[in-house]
PDB file of C-alpha atoms and ligand atoms in Angstrom:
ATOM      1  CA  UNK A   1     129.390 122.976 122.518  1.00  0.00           C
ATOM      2  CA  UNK A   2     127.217 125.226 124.536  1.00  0.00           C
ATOM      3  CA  UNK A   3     125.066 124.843 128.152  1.00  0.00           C
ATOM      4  CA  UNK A   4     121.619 124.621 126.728  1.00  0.00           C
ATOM      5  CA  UNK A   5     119.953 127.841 125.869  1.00  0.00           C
ATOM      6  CA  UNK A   6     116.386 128.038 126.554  1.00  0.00           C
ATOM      7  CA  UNK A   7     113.842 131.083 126.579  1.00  0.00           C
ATOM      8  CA  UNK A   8     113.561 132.884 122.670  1.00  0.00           C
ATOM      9  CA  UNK A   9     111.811 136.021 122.413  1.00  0.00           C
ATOM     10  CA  UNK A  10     109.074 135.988 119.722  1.00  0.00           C
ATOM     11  CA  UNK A  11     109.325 131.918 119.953  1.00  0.00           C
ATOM     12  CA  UNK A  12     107.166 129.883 117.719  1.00  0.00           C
ATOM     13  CA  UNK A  13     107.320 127.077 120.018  1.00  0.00           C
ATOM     14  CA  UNK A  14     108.255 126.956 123.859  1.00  0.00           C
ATOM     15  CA  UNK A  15     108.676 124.116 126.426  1.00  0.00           C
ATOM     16  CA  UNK A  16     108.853 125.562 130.259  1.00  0.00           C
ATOM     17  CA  UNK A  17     110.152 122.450 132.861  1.00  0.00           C
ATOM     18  CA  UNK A  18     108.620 119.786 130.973  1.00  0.00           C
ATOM     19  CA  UNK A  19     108.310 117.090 132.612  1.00  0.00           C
ATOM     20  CA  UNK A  20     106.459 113.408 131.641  1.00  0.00           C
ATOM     21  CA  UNK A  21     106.445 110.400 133.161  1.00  0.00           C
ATOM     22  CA  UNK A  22     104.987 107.320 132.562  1.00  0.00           C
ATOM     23  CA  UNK A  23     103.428 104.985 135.260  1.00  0.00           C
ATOM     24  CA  UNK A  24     103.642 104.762 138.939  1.00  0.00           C
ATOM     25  CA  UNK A  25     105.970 103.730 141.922  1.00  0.00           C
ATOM     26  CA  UNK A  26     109.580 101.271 141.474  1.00  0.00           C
ATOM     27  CA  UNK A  27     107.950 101.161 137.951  1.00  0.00           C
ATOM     28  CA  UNK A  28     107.984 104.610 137.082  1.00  0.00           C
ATOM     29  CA  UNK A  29     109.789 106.164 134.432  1.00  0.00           C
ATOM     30  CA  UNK A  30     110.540 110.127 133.603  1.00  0.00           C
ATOM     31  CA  UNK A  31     110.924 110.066 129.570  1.00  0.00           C
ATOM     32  CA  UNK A  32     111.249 114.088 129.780  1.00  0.00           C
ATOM     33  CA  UNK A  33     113.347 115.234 133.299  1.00  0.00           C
ATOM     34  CA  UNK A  34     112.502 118.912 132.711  1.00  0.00           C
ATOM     35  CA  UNK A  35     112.983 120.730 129.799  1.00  0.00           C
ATOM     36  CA  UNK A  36     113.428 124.189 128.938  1.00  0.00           C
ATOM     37  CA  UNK A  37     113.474 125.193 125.429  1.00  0.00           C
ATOM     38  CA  UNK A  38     112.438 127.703 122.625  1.00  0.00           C
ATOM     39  CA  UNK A  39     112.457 127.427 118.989  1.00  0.00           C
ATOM     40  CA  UNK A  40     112.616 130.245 116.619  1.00  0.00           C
ATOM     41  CA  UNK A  41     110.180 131.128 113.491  1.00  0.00           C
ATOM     42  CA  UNK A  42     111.490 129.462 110.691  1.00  0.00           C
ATOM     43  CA  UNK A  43     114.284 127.593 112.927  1.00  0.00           C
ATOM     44  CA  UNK A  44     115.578 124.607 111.781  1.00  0.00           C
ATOM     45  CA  UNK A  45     116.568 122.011 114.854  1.00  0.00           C
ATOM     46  CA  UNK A  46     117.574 118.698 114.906  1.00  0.00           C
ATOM     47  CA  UNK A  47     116.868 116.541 117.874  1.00  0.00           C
ATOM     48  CA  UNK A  48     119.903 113.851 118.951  1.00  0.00           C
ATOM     49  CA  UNK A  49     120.175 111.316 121.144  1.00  0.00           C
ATOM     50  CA  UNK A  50     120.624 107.741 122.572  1.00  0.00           C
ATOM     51  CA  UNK A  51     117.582 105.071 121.879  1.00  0.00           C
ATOM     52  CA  UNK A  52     115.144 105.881 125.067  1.00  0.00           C
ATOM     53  CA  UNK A  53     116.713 108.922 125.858  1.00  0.00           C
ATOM     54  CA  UNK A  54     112.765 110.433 125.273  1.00  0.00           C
ATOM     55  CA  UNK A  55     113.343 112.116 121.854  1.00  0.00           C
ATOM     56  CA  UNK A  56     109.922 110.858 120.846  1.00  0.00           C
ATOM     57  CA  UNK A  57     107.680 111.686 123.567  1.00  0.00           C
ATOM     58  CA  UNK A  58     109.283 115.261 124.195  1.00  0.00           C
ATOM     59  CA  UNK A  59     108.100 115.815 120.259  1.00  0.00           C
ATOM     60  CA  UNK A  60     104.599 114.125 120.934  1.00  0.00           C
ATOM     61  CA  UNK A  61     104.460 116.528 124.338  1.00  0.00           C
ATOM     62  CA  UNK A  62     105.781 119.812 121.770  1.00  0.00           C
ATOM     63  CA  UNK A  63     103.147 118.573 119.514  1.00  0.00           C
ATOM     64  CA  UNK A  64      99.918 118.404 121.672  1.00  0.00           C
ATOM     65  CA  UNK A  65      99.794 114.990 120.854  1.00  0.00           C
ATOM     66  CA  UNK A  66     100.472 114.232 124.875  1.00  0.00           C
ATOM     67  CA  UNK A  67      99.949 115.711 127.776  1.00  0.00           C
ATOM     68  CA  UNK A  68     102.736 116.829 130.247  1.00  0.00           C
ATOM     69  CA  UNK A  69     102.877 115.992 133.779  1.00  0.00           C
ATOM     70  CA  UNK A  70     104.112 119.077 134.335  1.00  0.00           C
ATOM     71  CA  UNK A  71     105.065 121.902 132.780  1.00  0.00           C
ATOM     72  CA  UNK A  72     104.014 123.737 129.662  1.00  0.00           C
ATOM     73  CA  UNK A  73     103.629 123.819 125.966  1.00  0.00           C
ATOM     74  CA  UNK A  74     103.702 127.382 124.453  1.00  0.00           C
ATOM     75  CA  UNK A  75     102.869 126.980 120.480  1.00  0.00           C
ATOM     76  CA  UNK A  76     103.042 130.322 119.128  1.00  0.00           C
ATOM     77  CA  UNK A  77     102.938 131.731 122.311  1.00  0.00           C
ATOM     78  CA  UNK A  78      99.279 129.788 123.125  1.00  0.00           C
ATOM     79  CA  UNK A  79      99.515 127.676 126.468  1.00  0.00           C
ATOM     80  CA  UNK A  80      98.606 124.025 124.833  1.00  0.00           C
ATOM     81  CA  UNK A  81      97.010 123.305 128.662  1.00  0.00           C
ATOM     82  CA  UNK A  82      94.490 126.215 128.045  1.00  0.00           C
ATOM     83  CA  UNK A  83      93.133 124.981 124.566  1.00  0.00           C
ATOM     84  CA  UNK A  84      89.785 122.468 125.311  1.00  0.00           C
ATOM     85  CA  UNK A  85      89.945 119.615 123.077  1.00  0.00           C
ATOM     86  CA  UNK A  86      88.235 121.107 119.869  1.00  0.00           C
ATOM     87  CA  UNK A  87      90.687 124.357 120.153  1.00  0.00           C
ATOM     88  CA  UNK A  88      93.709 121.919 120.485  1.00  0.00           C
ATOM     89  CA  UNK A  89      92.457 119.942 117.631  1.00  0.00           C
ATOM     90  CA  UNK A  90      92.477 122.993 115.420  1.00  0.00           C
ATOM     91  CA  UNK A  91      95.573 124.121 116.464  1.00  0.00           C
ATOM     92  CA  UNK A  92      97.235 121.007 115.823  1.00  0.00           C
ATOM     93  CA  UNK A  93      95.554 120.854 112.427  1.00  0.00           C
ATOM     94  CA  UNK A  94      96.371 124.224 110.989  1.00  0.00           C
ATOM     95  CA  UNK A  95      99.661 125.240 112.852  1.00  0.00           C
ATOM     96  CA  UNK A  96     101.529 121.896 113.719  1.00  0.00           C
ATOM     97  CA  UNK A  97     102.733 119.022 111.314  1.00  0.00           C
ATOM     98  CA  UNK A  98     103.993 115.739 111.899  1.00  0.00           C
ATOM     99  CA  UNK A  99     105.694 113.258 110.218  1.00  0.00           C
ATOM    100  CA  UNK A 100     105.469 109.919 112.194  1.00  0.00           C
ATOM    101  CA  UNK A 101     108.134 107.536 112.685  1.00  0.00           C
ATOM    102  CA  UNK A 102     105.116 105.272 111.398  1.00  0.00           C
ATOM    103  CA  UNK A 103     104.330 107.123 108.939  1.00  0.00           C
ATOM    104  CA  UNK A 104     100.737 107.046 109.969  1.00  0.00           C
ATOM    105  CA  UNK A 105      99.395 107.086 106.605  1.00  0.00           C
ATOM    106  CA  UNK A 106      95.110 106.036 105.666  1.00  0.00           C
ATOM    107  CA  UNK A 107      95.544 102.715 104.056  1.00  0.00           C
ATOM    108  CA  UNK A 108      92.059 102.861 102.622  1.00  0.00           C
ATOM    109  CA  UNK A 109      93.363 106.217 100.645  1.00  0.00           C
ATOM    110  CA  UNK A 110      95.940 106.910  97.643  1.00  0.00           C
ATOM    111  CA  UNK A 111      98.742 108.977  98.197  1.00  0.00           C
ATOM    112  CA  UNK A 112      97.068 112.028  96.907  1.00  0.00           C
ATOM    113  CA  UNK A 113      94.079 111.507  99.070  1.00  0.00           C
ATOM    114  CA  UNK A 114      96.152 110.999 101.815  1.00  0.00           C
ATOM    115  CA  UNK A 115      98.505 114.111 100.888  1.00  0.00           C
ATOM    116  CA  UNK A 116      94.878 116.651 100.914  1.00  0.00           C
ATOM    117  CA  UNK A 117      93.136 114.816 104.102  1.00  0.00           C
ATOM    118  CA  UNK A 118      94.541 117.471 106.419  1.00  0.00           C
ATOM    119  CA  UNK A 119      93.588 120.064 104.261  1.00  0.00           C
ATOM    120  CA  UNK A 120      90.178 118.768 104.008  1.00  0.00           C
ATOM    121  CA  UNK A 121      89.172 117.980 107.447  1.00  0.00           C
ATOM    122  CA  UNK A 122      89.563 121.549 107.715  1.00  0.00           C
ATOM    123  CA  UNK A 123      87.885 122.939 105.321  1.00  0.00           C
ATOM    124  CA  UNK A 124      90.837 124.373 102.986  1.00  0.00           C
ATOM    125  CA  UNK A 125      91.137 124.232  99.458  1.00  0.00           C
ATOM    126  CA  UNK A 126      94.723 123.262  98.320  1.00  0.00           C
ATOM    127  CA  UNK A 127      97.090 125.149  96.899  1.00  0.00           C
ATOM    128  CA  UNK A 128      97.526 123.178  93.678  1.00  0.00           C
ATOM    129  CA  UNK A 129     101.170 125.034  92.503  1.00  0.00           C
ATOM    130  CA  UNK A 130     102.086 124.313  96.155  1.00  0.00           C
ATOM    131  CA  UNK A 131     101.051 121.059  95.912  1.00  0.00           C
ATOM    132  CA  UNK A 132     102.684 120.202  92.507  1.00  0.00           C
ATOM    133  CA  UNK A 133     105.945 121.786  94.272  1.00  0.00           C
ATOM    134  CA  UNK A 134     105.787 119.751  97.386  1.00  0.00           C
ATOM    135  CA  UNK A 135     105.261 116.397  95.448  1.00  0.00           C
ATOM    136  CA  UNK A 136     107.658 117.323  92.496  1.00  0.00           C
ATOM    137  CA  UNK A 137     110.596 117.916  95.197  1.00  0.00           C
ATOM    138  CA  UNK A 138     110.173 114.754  96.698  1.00  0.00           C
ATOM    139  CA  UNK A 139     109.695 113.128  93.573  1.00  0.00           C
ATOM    140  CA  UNK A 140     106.391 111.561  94.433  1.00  0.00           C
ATOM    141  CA  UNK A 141     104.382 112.727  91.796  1.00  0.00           C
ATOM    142  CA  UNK A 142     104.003 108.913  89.882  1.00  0.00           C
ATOM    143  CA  UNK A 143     103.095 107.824  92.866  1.00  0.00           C
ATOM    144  CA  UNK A 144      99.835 109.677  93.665  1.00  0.00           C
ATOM    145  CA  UNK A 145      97.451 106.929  92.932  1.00  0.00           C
ATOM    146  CA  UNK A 146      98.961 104.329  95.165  1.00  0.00           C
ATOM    147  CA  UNK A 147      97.784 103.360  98.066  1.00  0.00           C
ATOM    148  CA  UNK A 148     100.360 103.153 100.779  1.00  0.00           C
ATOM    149  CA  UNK A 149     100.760  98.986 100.608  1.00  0.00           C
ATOM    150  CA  UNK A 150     101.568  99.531  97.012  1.00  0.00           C
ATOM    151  CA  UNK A 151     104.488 102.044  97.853  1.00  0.00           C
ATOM    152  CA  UNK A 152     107.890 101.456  99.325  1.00  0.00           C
ATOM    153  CA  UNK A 153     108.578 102.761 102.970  1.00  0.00           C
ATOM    154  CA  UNK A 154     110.781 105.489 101.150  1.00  0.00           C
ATOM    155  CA  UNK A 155     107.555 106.575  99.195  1.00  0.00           C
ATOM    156  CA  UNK A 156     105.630 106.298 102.287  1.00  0.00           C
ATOM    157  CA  UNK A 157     107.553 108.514 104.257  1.00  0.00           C
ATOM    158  CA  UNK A 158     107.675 110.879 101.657  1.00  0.00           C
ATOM    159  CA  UNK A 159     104.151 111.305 101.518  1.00  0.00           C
ATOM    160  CA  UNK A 160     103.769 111.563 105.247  1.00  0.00           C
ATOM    161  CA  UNK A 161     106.546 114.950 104.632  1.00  0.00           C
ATOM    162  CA  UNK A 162     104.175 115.998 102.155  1.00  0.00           C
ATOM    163  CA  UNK A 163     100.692 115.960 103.651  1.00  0.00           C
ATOM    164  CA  UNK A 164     102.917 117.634 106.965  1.00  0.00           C
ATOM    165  CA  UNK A 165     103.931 120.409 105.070  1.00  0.00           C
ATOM    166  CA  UNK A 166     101.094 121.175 102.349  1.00  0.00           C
ATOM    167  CA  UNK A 167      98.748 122.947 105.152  1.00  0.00           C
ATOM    168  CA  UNK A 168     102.105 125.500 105.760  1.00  0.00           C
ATOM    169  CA  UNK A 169     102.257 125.194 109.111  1.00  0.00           C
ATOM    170  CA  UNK A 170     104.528 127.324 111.558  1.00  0.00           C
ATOM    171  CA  UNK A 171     105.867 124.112 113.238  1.00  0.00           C
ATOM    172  CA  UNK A 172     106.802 120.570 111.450  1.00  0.00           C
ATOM    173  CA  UNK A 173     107.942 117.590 113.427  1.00  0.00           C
ATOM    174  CA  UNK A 174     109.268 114.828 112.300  1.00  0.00           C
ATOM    175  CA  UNK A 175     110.773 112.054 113.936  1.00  0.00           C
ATOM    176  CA  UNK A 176     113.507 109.796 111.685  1.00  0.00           C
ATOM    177  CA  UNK A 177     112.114 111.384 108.697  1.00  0.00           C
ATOM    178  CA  UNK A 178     115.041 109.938 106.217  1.00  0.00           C
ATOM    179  CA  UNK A 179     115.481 106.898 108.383  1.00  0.00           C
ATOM    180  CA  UNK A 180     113.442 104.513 105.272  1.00  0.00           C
ATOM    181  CA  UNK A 181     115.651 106.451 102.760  1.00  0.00           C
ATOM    182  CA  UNK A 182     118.422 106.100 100.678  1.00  0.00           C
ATOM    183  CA  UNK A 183     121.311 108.808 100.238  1.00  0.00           C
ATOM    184  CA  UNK A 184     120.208 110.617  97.338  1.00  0.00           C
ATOM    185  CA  UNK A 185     116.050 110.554  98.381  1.00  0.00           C
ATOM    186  CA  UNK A 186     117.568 111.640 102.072  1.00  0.00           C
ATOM    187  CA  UNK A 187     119.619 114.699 100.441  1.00  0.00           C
ATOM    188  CA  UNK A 188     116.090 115.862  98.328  1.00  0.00           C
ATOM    189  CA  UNK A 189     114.006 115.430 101.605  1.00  0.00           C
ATOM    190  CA  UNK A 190     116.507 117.345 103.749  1.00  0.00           C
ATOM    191  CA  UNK A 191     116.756 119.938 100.872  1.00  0.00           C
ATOM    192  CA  UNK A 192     112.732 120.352 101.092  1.00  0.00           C
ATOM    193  CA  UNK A 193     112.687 120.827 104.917  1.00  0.00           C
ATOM    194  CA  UNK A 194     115.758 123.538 104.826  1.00  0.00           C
ATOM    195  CA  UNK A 195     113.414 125.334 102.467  1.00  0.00           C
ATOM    196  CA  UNK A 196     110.320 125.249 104.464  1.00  0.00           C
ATOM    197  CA  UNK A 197     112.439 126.813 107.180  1.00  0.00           C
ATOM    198  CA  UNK A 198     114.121 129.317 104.779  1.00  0.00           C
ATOM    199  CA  UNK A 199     111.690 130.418 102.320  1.00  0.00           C
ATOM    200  CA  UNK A 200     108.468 129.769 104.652  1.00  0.00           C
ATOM    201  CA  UNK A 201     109.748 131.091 108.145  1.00  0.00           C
ATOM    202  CA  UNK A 202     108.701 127.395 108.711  1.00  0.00           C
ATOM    203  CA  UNK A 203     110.192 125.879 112.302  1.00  0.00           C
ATOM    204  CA  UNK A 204     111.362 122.848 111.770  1.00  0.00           C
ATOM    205  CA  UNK A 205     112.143 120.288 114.703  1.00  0.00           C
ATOM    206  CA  UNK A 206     113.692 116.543 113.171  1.00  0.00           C
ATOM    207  CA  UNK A 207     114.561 113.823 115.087  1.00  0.00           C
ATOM    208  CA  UNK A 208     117.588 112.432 113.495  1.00  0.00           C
ATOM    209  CA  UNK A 209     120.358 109.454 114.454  1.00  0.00           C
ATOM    210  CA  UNK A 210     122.179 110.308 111.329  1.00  0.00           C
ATOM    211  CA  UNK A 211     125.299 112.810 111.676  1.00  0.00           C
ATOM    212  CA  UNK A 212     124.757 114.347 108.341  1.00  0.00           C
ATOM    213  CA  UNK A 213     121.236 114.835 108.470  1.00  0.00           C
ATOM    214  CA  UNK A 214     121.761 116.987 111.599  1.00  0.00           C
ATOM    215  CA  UNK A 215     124.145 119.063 109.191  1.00  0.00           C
ATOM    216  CA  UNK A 216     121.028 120.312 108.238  1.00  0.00           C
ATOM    217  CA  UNK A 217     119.865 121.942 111.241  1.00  0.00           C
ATOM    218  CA  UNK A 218     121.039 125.530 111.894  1.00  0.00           C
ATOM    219  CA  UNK A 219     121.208 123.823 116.031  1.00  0.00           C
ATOM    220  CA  UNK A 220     121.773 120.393 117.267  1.00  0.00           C
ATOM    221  CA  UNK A 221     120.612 119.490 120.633  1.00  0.00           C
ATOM    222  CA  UNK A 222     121.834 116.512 121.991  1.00  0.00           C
ATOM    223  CA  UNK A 223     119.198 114.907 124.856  1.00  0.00           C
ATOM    224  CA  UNK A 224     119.857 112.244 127.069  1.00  0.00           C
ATOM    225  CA  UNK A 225     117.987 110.733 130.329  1.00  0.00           C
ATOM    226  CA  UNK A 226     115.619 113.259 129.286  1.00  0.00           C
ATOM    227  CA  UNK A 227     117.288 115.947 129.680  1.00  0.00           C
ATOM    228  CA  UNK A 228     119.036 118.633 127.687  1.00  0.00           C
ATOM    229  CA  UNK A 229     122.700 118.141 127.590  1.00  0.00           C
ATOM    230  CA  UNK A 230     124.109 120.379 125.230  1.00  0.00           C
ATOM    231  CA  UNK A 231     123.428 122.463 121.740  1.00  0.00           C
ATOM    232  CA  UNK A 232     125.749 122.694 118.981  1.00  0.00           C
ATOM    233  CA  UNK A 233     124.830 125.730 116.779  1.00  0.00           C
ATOM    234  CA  UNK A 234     125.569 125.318 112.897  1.00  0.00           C
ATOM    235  CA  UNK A 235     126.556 121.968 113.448  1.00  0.00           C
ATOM    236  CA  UNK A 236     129.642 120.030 111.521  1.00  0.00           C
ATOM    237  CA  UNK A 237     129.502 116.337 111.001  1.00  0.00           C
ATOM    238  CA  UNK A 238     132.274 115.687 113.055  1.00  0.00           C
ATOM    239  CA  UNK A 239     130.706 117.713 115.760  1.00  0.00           C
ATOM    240  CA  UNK A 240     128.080 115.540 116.050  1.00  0.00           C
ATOM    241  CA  UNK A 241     130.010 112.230 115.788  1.00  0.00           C
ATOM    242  CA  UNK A 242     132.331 113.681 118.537  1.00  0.00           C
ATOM    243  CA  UNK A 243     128.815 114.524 120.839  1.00  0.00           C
ATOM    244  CA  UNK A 244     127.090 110.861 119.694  1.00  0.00           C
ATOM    245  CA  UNK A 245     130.605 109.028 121.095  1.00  0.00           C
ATOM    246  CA  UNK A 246     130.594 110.937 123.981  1.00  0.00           C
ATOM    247  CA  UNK A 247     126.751 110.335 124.742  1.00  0.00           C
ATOM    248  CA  UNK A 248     127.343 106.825 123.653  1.00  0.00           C
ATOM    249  CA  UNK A 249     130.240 106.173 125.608  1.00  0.00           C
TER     250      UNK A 249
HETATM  251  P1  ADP B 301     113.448 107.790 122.137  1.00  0.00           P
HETATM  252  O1  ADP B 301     112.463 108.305 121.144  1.00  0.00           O
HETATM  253  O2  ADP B 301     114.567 108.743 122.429  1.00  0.00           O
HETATM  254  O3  ADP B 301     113.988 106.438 121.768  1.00  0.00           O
HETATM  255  P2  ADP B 301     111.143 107.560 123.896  1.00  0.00           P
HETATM  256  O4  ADP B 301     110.627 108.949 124.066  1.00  0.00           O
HETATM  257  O5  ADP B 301     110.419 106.674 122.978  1.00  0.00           O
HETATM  258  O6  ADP B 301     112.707 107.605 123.548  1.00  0.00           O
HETATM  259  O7  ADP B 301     111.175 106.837 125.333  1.00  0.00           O
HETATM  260  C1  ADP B 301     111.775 107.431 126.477  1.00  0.00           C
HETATM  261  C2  ADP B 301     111.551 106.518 127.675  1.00  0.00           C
HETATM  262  O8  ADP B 301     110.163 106.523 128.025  1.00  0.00           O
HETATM  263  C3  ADP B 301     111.934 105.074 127.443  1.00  0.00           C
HETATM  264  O9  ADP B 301     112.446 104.552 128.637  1.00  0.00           O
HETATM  265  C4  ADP B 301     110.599 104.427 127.089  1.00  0.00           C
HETATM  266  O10 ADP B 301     110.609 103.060 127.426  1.00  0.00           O
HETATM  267  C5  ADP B 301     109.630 105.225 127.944  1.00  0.00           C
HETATM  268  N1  ADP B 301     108.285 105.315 127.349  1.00  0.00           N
HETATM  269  C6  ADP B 301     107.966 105.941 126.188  1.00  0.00           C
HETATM  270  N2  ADP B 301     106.644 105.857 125.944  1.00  0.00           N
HETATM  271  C7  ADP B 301     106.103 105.165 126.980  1.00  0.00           C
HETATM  272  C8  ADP B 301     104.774 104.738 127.318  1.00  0.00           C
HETATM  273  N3  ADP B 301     103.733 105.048 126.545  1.00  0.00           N
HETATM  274  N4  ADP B 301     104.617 104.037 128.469  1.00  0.00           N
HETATM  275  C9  ADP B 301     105.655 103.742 129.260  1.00  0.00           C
HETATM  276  N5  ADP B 301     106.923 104.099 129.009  1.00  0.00           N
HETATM  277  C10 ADP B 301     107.156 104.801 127.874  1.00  0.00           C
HETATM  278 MG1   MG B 302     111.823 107.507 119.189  1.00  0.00          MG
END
């Protein structure tokens, strides 16, 4: 294991002394203790840590989807702080996608609709090979006519991955992304997000509790208090389970 590493030259995505806390006074609490990290193009990191140690809101900070108290967001070297709110909007549209631990998905909408809504909010017309590609590797493609009630959270989540990664964007978050799935949908969904990082210079950033998952990742970093405490670069599985029982105990 390594002292976390930080700065990256050329980053796609940068976080200088991040810091976020939420409320005031005895009640306070600091989710993100000051961060400093960069993430290559077409990186693929997986984020580890205990429950509360502020995995989620240092992705929804990465994301644009908060603000920081202090400290910046750099997302392909853009300052997030010095976008007004129909810049950030954009950005976050075409160049960041997120898979929710909630999936977030339209109820009102089918899969498919659901799949093209980022596309057509802004304007794009999909790229229907890509498309077929995306849904065919996450074997979703019986289930475009279903509305999300009429799926199972497995199929759900899938279809969040899909709409995240059909507008190509340089960064995709997700947070648990295989934590609804079984071992065999887990493997495909893994296999699809190595690829968007491999063939599509994609960065990919994945919260993850599961050991193997984080096999995936070309970097572990393991966060706790909200703070970095350590990286493990081309992670093993017993790596990990050695860094989760010594964060754990
Ligand atoms: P993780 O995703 O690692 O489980 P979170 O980022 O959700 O952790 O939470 C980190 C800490 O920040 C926790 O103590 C949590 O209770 C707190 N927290 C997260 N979101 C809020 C919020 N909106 N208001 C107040 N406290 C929050
Ligand atoms: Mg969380």
């Amino acid at each position: 294991m390594n002292t976390p590493t930080t700065r990256r030259k050329g980053a796609a995505l940068e976080a200088v002394d991040l810091v976020k806390r939420f409320g005031e006074g005895e009640t306070a609490v600091t989710a993100v203790a000051g961060v400093n990290i960069g993430f290559s193009p077409g990186e693929f990191v997986a984020v580890m840590g205990p429950s509360g140690s502020g995995k989620s809101t240092l992705m929804n900070l990465l994301a644009g989807l908060d603000t920081p108290t202090s400290g910046r967001v750099m997302v392909e070297g853009k300052d997030l702080a010095g976008l007004d709110d129909r810049r950030l909007t954009r950005l976050r549209r075409e160049r960041i996608g997120f898979v929710f631990q909630a999936f977030n998905l339209m109820p009102t909408l089918t899969a498919e609709q659901n799949i093209l809504l980022p596309l057509k909010l802004s304007g794009r017309t999909p790229d229907r090979a890509f498309f077929d590609e995306i849904v065919g590797s996450l074997r979703i493609q019986d289930r475009l006519a279903h509305r999300p009630s009429e799926m199972s959270g497995g199929q759900q989540q899938r279809v969040a991955v899909a709409r995240a990664l059909l507008t190509k964007p340089a960064v995709v978050f997700a947070d648990e992304p295989t934590g609804a799935l079984d071992v065999s949908t887990s493997h495909e969904l893994l296999g699809r997000l190595r690829e968007a990082s491999t063939r599509l210079g994609q960065t990919i950033v994945m919260v993850t509790h599961d050991p193997v998952a984080a096999t995936y990742a070309d970097r572990v970093l393991l966060l706790s208090d909200g703070a970095l405490h350590g990286t493990i670069e081309r992670p093993t599985t017993n790596e990990v389970l050695a860094a989760m029982a010594r964060a754990e105990g």
